[in-house]
Each structure stands twice: as structure tokens, then as C-alpha cells.
Amino acid sequence: MAGTRSTAGTAGRGAAARVRDMGTSIFTEMTDLARRTGAVNLGQGVPELDSPPALLKDAADALLAGSNQYPPALGFPSLREAVAAHQLRRYGLDYRPQGEVLITTGATEALASALLAFCDPGDEIIAFDPCYDAYAADARLAGARLVGAPLVLDGDGFALDADALRAAVSPRTRVLILNTPHNPTGKVFTADELAVIAEVCQEHDLTVVTDEVYEHLAYDGTRHVPIASLPGMRERTLTISSAGKTFNVTGWKIGWICGPAPLVAAVGAAKQFLTYASGTPYQEALARMLGSVEEWAGELRTTLRNHRDLLTDGLARAGLRPFRAEAGYFVQADVRPWGYADGVEFCRELPERAGVVAIPTSAFYLEAGAPAWLVRFSFCKREESIRTAVDQLVRAT
Ligand code: PMP
Ligand code: GLN
């Protein structure tokens, strides 16, 4: 189950309760499996795609010119200005670079800092189930409990269950985590769904932490709408994004969080003692690149959409039942047509059977009763990797 894993092996005797029994992260486990078996790795969402050459050159130049010491704790003013300009230009969201934008060590640190900043032990946090594995782990580090509000299967996609969301709220709920576009499902929350979520958050006075790292990767004309842009939501929302997915630089770990000054100040209080600050030459390079993200992201979307189509068609040809991926890096597939009721068993046997590694979606589910037969395949890979994987899957049927 999500949130009971870490990347460091299992923490056992002597370890604090907050990390005890956390196993190895599913991403590490499956990437290791791919390495050991030589299988094509469609598991971890680590891109095999190129980054903008100008961005790489700028980062290299900054590094060689001596930009190697701590950046300002809040992040370079130029990058905070670029983030604020991006939010205004794209979504009409107005944030002051000084005080309402904070640069973080990836979205990962922004998420951890936000939950540490807004949850006391015993508090509850709602996330849509399935969800990215860091949410449950961060909740646990904060002493809070992550409660799942199920996304229900709806044809070849996933939908919000408004009644289940309302039922998930309790007097202890402090925060709602939204992730759109969504990992692992590839769903983009619709305008109607966002309106329901906004209503529930206002009714119960919840703080919203929204993870929008795939904001530039919505395909087929689907539009990403930040929940902060809905009426009455800016004041209670912390919006998180990062450079990793947008520019294929997941190893740089430059993220950011925008919100009203008092909320961002609370996040900054936690963040300064996690890393203080990081990524000096990368911050400098991204400050320049973010201003022209649209052109680059347009090309990247075309590539990723083609890869999604290649993988979706291939999974169908291999006799698996793919779901619709509107955005992001991942396609879900129903593996029951291959005779598996359990995605974990399927993923364990897949390297030997077809030379492919995928991730059981059960690793992302919080609550019991999840569809065990869902498996996540990643398409942020080279075309050649996807073609090889598909050929091997088709041959294995
Ligand atoms: N949120 C989601 C939904 C993700 O898929 C990821 C994966 N990389 C992250 C956050 C982490 O982002 P970063 O690499 O910027 O820390
Ligand atoms: N976000 C990536 C995924 O979902 C992996 C991130 C990680 O390895 N921690 O596959």
C-alpha cells in the first residue's frame, strides 16, 4: 500500500515509529528489477527524453561561472519572478514573487514542507485514491493520517465520487491534497469536479495542497485548470509544481510553491530546516527558460502524445485493456485478460514473460477494495523503448 515504503530498505528495530516498517519504494524496486533482468523499464516515471539544449547550456555556464554556493533561502528572485509571471500568464493567478512564491527541492520537498506546516499529530488529510506514494509517507512523517476519497472507474477513465469525498471529511480533516493532472491514472479533473472539490473545501475550511507537476502535459486539447483559480480558492490553496517533468530534468529537483503570504511563510518555516536551499545553477538556468516554456512544452506534448498512442495501441494489441490517459506519463491497463487477478503477480512475472517492467497500481492505493488488476505503464521513454516493449508484449500473448 502507498505510504508504507521508503527508498532505503525496511526500517526495523530501533527506528522511530514514523519510519518503522516502511519498505523499499515501488519505483526503486521496479527499476532494480529492470536493471537485473535487462527488461524495458516502463515502470518508474523517469524520462528518457531530451531536455531543451539552451537550458542545459545555461546551467553548465552558470556552474562554470561559479554559481555553486547557497542560493537565497526563498530561491533566486529571478526564478521567483519567472514562476509568478508563469502563473499570471497561463492562469491569471497573481502572486507576489516576494513572499508568495517559494523555490523548493523539487515538488517532493514542497509537499513534505506543506504537510509538516499544516498538520498536527492526529489530523487527517484527504487525497484522491489512488495517489502518488509520497502523500501517505509525508502525512505519516507529520503524524497525520491520509484518508482516501476514491476515484471510481468510469468507462475507460476515472471520475470523482462527490458523495465519497464528502463522507471522507471529518472534524479532524485539515488539508485536502489534489493532484491534477493525476499520477497514476492520467486523469485531468474536470471543471465540474473542481467545483465540487472547491465547495467541500470551503464548507469545511480545508487548506488545499495541489500538486500540478504535470501541468504542461495534458493532451488532445484538454485544459489544465489550477484549483486556485476558482472563486474563493486562492486564499486557501498552495499550488505546487516543478521543472522535472516539464523539461525532462527530474534529477535537478527544482520545484516551487505559490500561495497567500501567510501560508507560504508556514511552508518556508519547515522547508528552511529540511534543505535550506538547493540547486543554484539550475535555478539560474530555469529562471531564463520558464519564460518561454510554452514553445518547448508544445513540442514535448506532441512527442508524449504520440508515445501514449503507441503504448495504448500496443497494450490493446497485446490483449490487455488500456484505459484513457488524458495527461502525464502513464497508461493504466487491466491485466485480467492475461489471466491475472493481481497486478503484483503480473508485474513480478512480466520481465521473464515479456522483458518489460511495469508498476502494480495497487502500490498507489490507500484503501482496501482497490482494483488489484490495474497495472501502470509509463510512456515517457524513447520511441524505440516503447516499440520494443510493445513488440515483446505482443509476442508474449
Ligand atoms: N508529484 C507527482 C504526482 C509526481 O508524479 C512526482 C514524480 N516525480 C512528484 C510529485 C515529485 O516531483 P519532483 O521530482 O519535482 O520532486
Ligand atoms: N514520479 C515518478 C513515478 O511516479 C517517480 C518518482 C520517484 O521515483 N520517486 O513513477
Coordinates of C-alpha atoms and ligand atoms in Angstrom, one line a residue:
M1 CA 0.0 0.0 0.0
A2 CA 1.1 3.5 -0.7
G3 CA 3.0 5.3 2.1
T4 CA 4.4 2.3 3.8
R5 CA 7.5 2.4 1.7
S6 CA 10.8 4.2 1.6
T7 CA 13.8 4.1 -0.7
A8 CA 16.2 2.9 2.0
G9 CA 15.2 -0.7 2.7
T10 CA 13.0 -1.7 5.6
A11 CA 13.5 0.4 8.7
G12 CA 13.1 -2.0 11.6
R13 CA 14.1 -2.3 15.3
G14 CA 15.3 0.9 16.9
A15 CA 13.8 3.1 14.2
A16 CA 11.2 5.7 15.1
A17 CA 7.5 4.7 14.6
R18 CA 7.2 7.2 11.8
V19 CA 9.6 5.3 9.6
R20 CA 9.3 1.8 11.0
D21 CA 8.1 -0.8 8.6
M22 CA 8.5 1.5 5.6
G23 CA 9.7 -0.8 2.9
T24 CA 11.6 0.0 -0.3
S25 CA 9.7 2.3 -2.7
I26 CA 7.9 0.6 -5.5
F27 CA 9.9 2.8 -8.0
T28 CA 13.2 1.7 -6.7
E29 CA 12.1 -1.9 -6.5
M30 CA 10.9 -2.0 -10.1
T31 CA 13.8 0.0 -11.5
D32 CA 16.2 -2.5 -9.8
L33 CA 14.2 -5.4 -11.3
A34 CA 14.6 -3.8 -14.8
R35 CA 18.3 -3.5 -14.2
R36 CA 18.7 -7.0 -13.0
T37 CA 16.7 -8.6 -15.8
G38 CA 17.6 -6.2 -18.7
A39 CA 13.8 -5.7 -19.2
V40 CA 12.5 -2.4 -20.8
N41 CA 11.6 -0.2 -17.9
L42 CA 8.1 1.2 -18.3
G43 CA 7.8 1.3 -14.5
Q44 CA 9.3 4.4 -12.9
G45 CA 8.3 7.7 -14.5
V46 CA 11.9 8.7 -15.3
P47 CA 12.1 10.3 -18.7
E48 CA 14.4 9.0 -21.4
L49 CA 13.7 12.2 -23.4
D50 CA 16.0 15.1 -24.2
S51 CA 15.9 18.4 -22.4
P52 CA 16.0 21.9 -24.1
P53 CA 19.6 22.4 -25.2
A54 CA 19.6 26.1 -24.2
L55 CA 18.5 25.1 -20.7
L56 CA 21.4 22.6 -20.3
K57 CA 23.9 25.1 -21.7
D58 CA 22.7 27.9 -19.3
A59 CA 23.0 25.5 -16.3
A60 CA 26.5 24.4 -17.4
D61 CA 27.6 28.1 -18.0
A62 CA 26.2 29.1 -14.5
L63 CA 28.0 26.3 -12.8
L64 CA 31.3 27.0 -14.6
A65 CA 31.0 30.7 -13.9
G66 CA 31.0 29.9 -10.2
S67 CA 27.3 29.8 -9.2
N68 CA 27.8 27.0 -6.7
Q69 CA 27.1 28.4 -3.3
Y70 CA 23.8 28.5 -1.4
P71 CA 21.1 30.4 -3.2
P72 CA 18.8 32.7 -1.2
A73 CA 16.6 30.6 1.2
L74 CA 13.4 31.5 -0.7
G75 CA 15.0 30.9 -4.1
F76 CA 16.6 33.3 -6.6
P77 CA 14.5 36.4 -7.1
S78 CA 14.7 35.9 -10.9
L79 CA 13.2 32.4 -10.6
R80 CA 10.5 33.5 -8.2
E81 CA 9.7 36.3 -10.7
A82 CA 9.6 33.8 -13.6
V83 CA 7.3 31.5 -11.6
A84 CA 4.9 34.4 -10.7
A85 CA 4.9 35.5 -14.3
H86 CA 4.1 31.9 -15.5
Q87 CA 1.1 31.7 -13.1
L88 CA -0.2 35.0 -14.2
R89 CA 0.3 34.5 -17.9
R90 CA -1.1 31.0 -18.0
Y91 CA -3.8 31.0 -15.4
G92 CA -4.5 34.6 -14.4
L93 CA -3.2 33.9 -10.9
D94 CA -1.4 36.8 -9.4
Y95 CA 1.4 36.0 -6.8
R96 CA 4.0 38.4 -5.4
P97 CA 7.5 37.0 -6.1
Q98 CA 8.5 38.2 -2.6
G99 CA 6.5 36.2 0.0
E100 CA 4.0 34.3 -2.2
V101 CA 6.5 32.1 -4.2
L102 CA 9.0 29.8 -2.6
I103 CA 11.5 27.7 -4.6
T104 CA 11.9 24.1 -3.2
T105 CA 14.0 21.0 -3.7
G106 CA 11.5 19.5 -6.2
A107 CA 7.8 19.1 -5.7
T108 CA 8.7 16.4 -3.2
E109 CA 10.1 18.9 -0.7
A110 CA 7.2 21.3 -1.3
L111 CA 4.8 18.6 -0.5
A112 CA 6.6 17.4 2.6
S113 CA 7.0 21.0 3.9
A114 CA 3.4 21.9 3.2
L115 CA 2.1 18.9 5.2
L116 CA 4.5 19.4 8.0
A117 CA 3.4 23.1 8.1
F118 CA -0.3 22.5 8.2
C119 CA -0.9 19.2 10.0
D120 CA -0.5 18.4 13.7
P121 CA -0.4 14.9 15.0
G122 CA -3.8 13.3 14.8
D123 CA -5.0 15.5 12.0
E124 CA -6.4 14.0 8.8
I125 CA -5.6 14.7 5.2
I126 CA -7.8 13.7 2.3
A127 CA -6.2 12.5 -1.0
F128 CA -7.9 11.0 -4.0
D129 CA -7.3 7.3 -4.1
P130 CA -5.2 6.1 -5.9
C131 CA -2.5 8.7 -5.3
Y132 CA 1.2 9.4 -5.5
D133 CA 3.1 7.5 -2.9
A134 CA 4.8 10.4 -1.2
Y135 CA 1.5 11.8 0.2
A136 CA 0.9 9.0 2.7
A137 CA 4.6 8.9 3.6
D138 CA 4.6 12.7 4.2
A139 CA 1.4 12.5 6.2
R140 CA 2.9 9.9 8.4
L141 CA 6.1 12.0 8.9
A142 CA 3.7 14.8 10.1
G143 CA 1.9 12.4 12.4
A144 CA -1.3 12.8 10.4
R145 CA -3.5 10.3 8.7
L146 CA -4.1 10.2 5.0
V147 CA -7.7 9.3 4.2
G148 CA -8.6 8.2 0.7
A149 CA -11.5 9.6 -1.3
P150 CA -11.9 7.0 -4.1
L151 CA -11.7 7.9 -7.8
V152 CA -14.2 5.5 -9.4
L153 CA -13.7 3.6 -12.6
D154 CA -15.9 5.3 -15.3
G155 CA -15.8 3.6 -18.7
D156 CA -12.1 3.8 -19.8
G157 CA -11.3 6.6 -17.3
F158 CA -11.6 7.6 -13.6
A159 CA -14.1 10.0 -12.0
L160 CA -14.6 11.8 -8.8
D161 CA -17.2 10.4 -6.4
A162 CA -18.7 13.5 -4.8
D163 CA -20.5 11.6 -2.1
A164 CA -17.5 9.6 -1.1
L165 CA -15.5 12.8 -0.9
R166 CA -18.0 14.4 1.4
A167 CA -18.0 11.2 3.5
A168 CA -14.2 11.3 3.8
V169 CA -14.3 14.7 5.6
S170 CA -14.2 14.5 9.4
P171 CA -13.8 17.1 12.2
R172 CA -10.1 16.3 12.1
T173 CA -9.6 17.0 8.4
R174 CA -7.2 19.9 7.9
V175 CA -5.9 19.5 4.4
L176 CA -7.0 18.2 1.0
I177 CA -4.4 17.1 -1.5
L178 CA -5.4 17.4 -5.1
N179 CA -3.2 16.1 -7.9
T180 CA -4.2 17.2 -11.4
P181 CA -3.1 16.0 -14.0
H182 CA -3.1 12.9 -11.9
N183 CA -0.5 10.2 -11.2
P184 CA -1.1 7.3 -11.6
T185 CA -4.3 7.5 -13.6
G186 CA -3.5 10.2 -16.3
K187 CA -6.8 11.9 -15.3
V188 CA -7.4 15.6 -15.6
F189 CA -10.0 16.8 -13.1
T190 CA -12.9 18.4 -15.0
A191 CA -14.3 21.8 -14.3
D192 CA -17.4 20.3 -12.6
E193 CA -15.2 18.1 -10.4
L194 CA -13.0 21.0 -9.4
A195 CA -16.1 23.0 -8.5
V196 CA -17.3 20.2 -6.2
I197 CA -13.9 19.9 -4.5
A198 CA -13.8 23.7 -4.1
E199 CA -17.2 23.7 -2.5
V200 CA -16.3 20.9 0.0
C201 CA -13.0 22.7 0.9
Q202 CA -14.8 26.0 1.6
E203 CA -17.6 24.4 3.5
H204 CA -15.1 22.6 5.8
D205 CA -12.4 25.3 5.8
L206 CA -9.7 23.0 4.4
T207 CA -6.4 24.1 3.2
V208 CA -5.7 22.7 -0.4
V209 CA -2.3 21.5 -1.4
T210 CA -2.4 21.0 -5.1
D211 CA 0.3 19.0 -7.0
E212 CA 0.4 20.2 -10.6
V213 CA 3.8 18.8 -11.7
Y214 CA 2.2 17.5 -15.0
E215 CA 0.5 20.9 -15.7
H216 CA 2.1 21.2 -19.2
L217 CA 1.4 17.6 -20.2
A218 CA -2.3 17.5 -20.9
Y219 CA -3.0 16.1 -24.4
D220 CA -5.7 16.3 -27.0
G221 CA -6.6 19.9 -26.2
T222 CA -7.6 19.0 -22.6
R223 CA -7.0 22.1 -20.4
H224 CA -5.3 22.1 -17.0
V225 CA -7.1 24.4 -14.6
P226 CA -5.5 25.1 -11.2
I227 CA -8.0 24.9 -8.4
A228 CA -6.5 28.2 -7.0
S229 CA -8.1 30.0 -10.0
L230 CA -11.7 29.0 -8.9
P231 CA -13.7 31.7 -7.0
G232 CA -12.7 31.8 -3.3
M233 CA -9.9 29.3 -3.6
R234 CA -6.8 31.3 -4.0
E235 CA -6.8 32.3 -0.3
R236 CA -6.8 28.6 0.9
T237 CA -4.6 27.0 -1.8
L238 CA -0.9 26.1 -2.0
T239 CA -0.1 25.3 -5.6
I240 CA 3.0 23.1 -6.3
S241 CA 4.8 22.4 -9.5
S242 CA 8.3 21.6 -10.6
A243 CA 10.7 21.6 -13.5
G244 CA 11.3 17.9 -13.6
K245 CA 8.5 16.8 -15.9
T246 CA 8.2 19.9 -18.0
F247 CA 11.9 20.0 -19.1
N248 CA 12.9 16.3 -18.6
V249 CA 15.2 17.3 -15.8
T250 CA 13.9 15.1 -12.9
G251 CA 17.4 14.9 -11.4
W252 CA 17.6 18.6 -10.9
K253 CA 14.9 18.7 -8.2
I254 CA 13.8 22.3 -8.6
G255 CA 10.2 22.9 -7.6
W256 CA 8.1 25.7 -6.3
I257 CA 5.0 26.5 -4.3
C258 CA 2.7 29.5 -4.6
G259 CA 0.1 30.8 -2.3
P260 CA -1.0 33.6 0.0
A261 CA 1.9 35.0 2.1
P262 CA 0.8 33.6 5.5
L263 CA 0.5 30.1 4.0
V264 CA 3.8 30.3 2.1
A265 CA 5.5 31.6 5.3
A266 CA 4.4 28.5 7.2
V267 CA 5.7 26.2 4.4
G268 CA 9.0 28.2 4.4
A269 CA 9.4 27.7 8.1
A270 CA 9.5 23.9 7.6
K271 CA 11.4 24.0 4.3
Q272 CA 14.4 26.0 5.6
F273 CA 15.2 23.2 8.0
L274 CA 14.8 20.4 5.5
T275 CA 17.3 21.6 2.9
Y276 CA 17.5 25.4 3.5
A277 CA 18.0 25.8 -0.3
S278 CA 19.5 24.0 -3.2
G279 CA 20.3 23.8 -6.9
T280 CA 21.9 27.2 -7.5
P281 CA 23.0 26.8 -11.2
Y282 CA 19.7 25.0 -12.1
Q283 CA 17.6 27.8 -10.6
E284 CA 19.5 30.4 -12.6
A285 CA 19.0 28.5 -15.9
L286 CA 15.3 27.8 -15.2
A287 CA 14.7 31.4 -14.4
R288 CA 15.5 32.1 -18.1
M289 CA 13.8 29.1 -19.5
L290 CA 10.4 29.3 -17.8
G291 CA 9.6 32.5 -19.7
S292 CA 9.4 30.5 -23.0
V293 CA 8.1 27.2 -21.7
E294 CA 5.0 27.2 -24.0
E295 CA 7.0 26.6 -27.2
W296 CA 9.1 23.8 -25.6
A297 CA 6.1 22.2 -23.9
G298 CA 4.1 22.2 -27.1
E299 CA 6.8 20.0 -28.8
L300 CA 7.1 17.8 -25.7
R301 CA 3.3 17.3 -25.6
T302 CA 3.3 16.1 -29.3
T303 CA 6.1 13.6 -28.6
L304 CA 4.5 12.3 -25.4
R305 CA 1.0 12.1 -27.0
N306 CA 2.5 10.0 -29.9
H307 CA 4.2 7.8 -27.3
R308 CA 1.0 7.4 -25.4
D309 CA -0.8 6.4 -28.6
L310 CA 1.9 3.9 -29.4
L311 CA 1.7 2.3 -26.0
T312 CA -2.1 2.4 -25.7
D313 CA -2.4 0.7 -29.1
G314 CA 0.3 -1.8 -28.3
L315 CA -1.3 -2.8 -24.9
A316 CA -4.6 -3.3 -26.7
R317 CA -2.8 -5.4 -29.4
A318 CA -1.2 -7.5 -26.7
G319 CA -4.7 -8.3 -25.4
L320 CA -4.5 -6.1 -22.3
R321 CA -7.3 -3.5 -21.7
P322 CA -5.8 0.0 -21.6
F323 CA -7.5 3.0 -20.0
R324 CA -7.6 6.5 -21.4
A325 CA -4.6 8.7 -20.4
E326 CA -5.5 12.4 -20.9
A327 CA -2.3 13.7 -19.4
G328 CA 1.0 12.9 -17.7
Y329 CA 3.3 9.9 -18.2
F330 CA 1.2 6.9 -17.5
V331 CA -1.4 4.5 -19.0
Q332 CA -3.4 2.1 -16.8
A333 CA -4.2 -1.4 -18.1
D334 CA -6.5 -4.2 -16.9
V335 CA -4.4 -7.3 -16.9
R336 CA -7.2 -9.8 -16.3
P337 CA -7.4 -10.7 -20.0
W338 CA -3.9 -12.4 -19.5
G339 CA -5.4 -14.4 -16.6
Y340 CA -4.1 -12.4 -13.7
A341 CA -6.4 -11.1 -10.9
D342 CA -3.4 -9.5 -9.2
G343 CA -1.2 -6.8 -10.7
V344 CA 1.6 -7.5 -8.3
E345 CA 1.9 -11.1 -9.6
F346 CA 1.7 -9.8 -13.2
C347 CA 4.5 -7.3 -12.6
R348 CA 6.7 -9.8 -10.9
E349 CA 6.4 -12.3 -13.9
L350 CA 6.4 -9.7 -16.7
P351 CA 10.2 -9.3 -17.0
E352 CA 10.6 -13.0 -17.7
R353 CA 7.4 -13.4 -19.7
A354 CA 7.8 -10.3 -21.9
G355 CA 11.0 -8.4 -21.0
V356 CA 9.1 -5.5 -19.6
V357 CA 8.8 -3.8 -16.2
A358 CA 5.6 -2.0 -15.1
I359 CA 4.2 -1.0 -11.7
P360 CA 1.2 -2.5 -10.0
T361 CA -1.3 0.3 -9.4
S362 CA -2.2 -1.3 -6.0
A363 CA 1.0 0.4 -4.8
F364 CA -0.8 3.7 -5.1
Y365 CA -4.0 2.8 -3.4
L366 CA -4.7 3.8 0.2
E367 CA -7.9 1.9 1.0
A368 CA -8.7 -1.7 0.7
G369 CA -11.0 -2.8 -2.0
A370 CA -9.0 -1.2 -4.8
P371 CA -8.9 -2.9 -8.2
A372 CA -5.9 -5.3 -7.8
W373 CA -5.8 -6.0 -11.5
L374 CA -4.7 -2.5 -12.6
V375 CA -1.1 -2.0 -13.8
R376 CA 0.7 1.3 -14.7
F377 CA 2.9 1.6 -17.8
S378 CA 5.0 4.7 -18.4
F379 CA 5.4 6.3 -21.8
C380 CA 8.0 9.0 -21.0
K381 CA 10.5 6.8 -22.7
R382 CA 12.3 6.8 -26.1
E383 CA 10.1 5.7 -29.0
E384 CA 12.4 2.8 -29.5
S385 CA 11.9 1.6 -25.9
I386 CA 8.2 1.7 -26.3
R387 CA 8.2 -0.1 -29.7
T388 CA 10.5 -2.8 -28.2
A389 CA 8.3 -3.2 -25.2
V390 CA 5.1 -3.4 -27.3
D391 CA 6.7 -6.0 -29.7
Q392 CA 7.7 -8.1 -26.7
L393 CA 4.3 -7.8 -25.1
V394 CA 2.5 -8.8 -28.3
R395 CA 4.8 -11.8 -28.8
A396 CA 4.2 -12.9 -25.2
T397 CA 0.5 -13.2 -25.6
Ligands
PMP1 N1 4.1 14.7 -7.6 C1 3.8 13.7 -8.5 C2 2.4 13.5 -8.8 C3 4.8 13.0 -9.2 O1 4.5 12.1 -10.1 C4 6.1 13.3 -8.9 C5 7.1 12.4 -9.5 N2 8.2 12.8 -9.9 C6 6.4 14.3 -7.9 C7 5.4 14.9 -7.3 C8 7.8 14.6 -7.5 O2 8.3 15.7 -8.2 P1 9.8 16.2 -8.0 O3 10.6 15.3 -8.8 O4 9.8 17.6 -8.6 O5 10.2 16.2 -6.6
GLN2 N1 7.0 10.3 -10.2 C1 7.6 9.1 -10.6 C2 6.6 8.0 -10.8 O1 5.5 8.1 -10.4 C3 8.8 8.5 -9.8 C4 9.3 9.3 -8.7 C5 10.2 8.5 -7.8 O2 10.9 7.6 -8.2 N2 10.2 8.9 -6.6 O3 7.0 7.0 -11.4

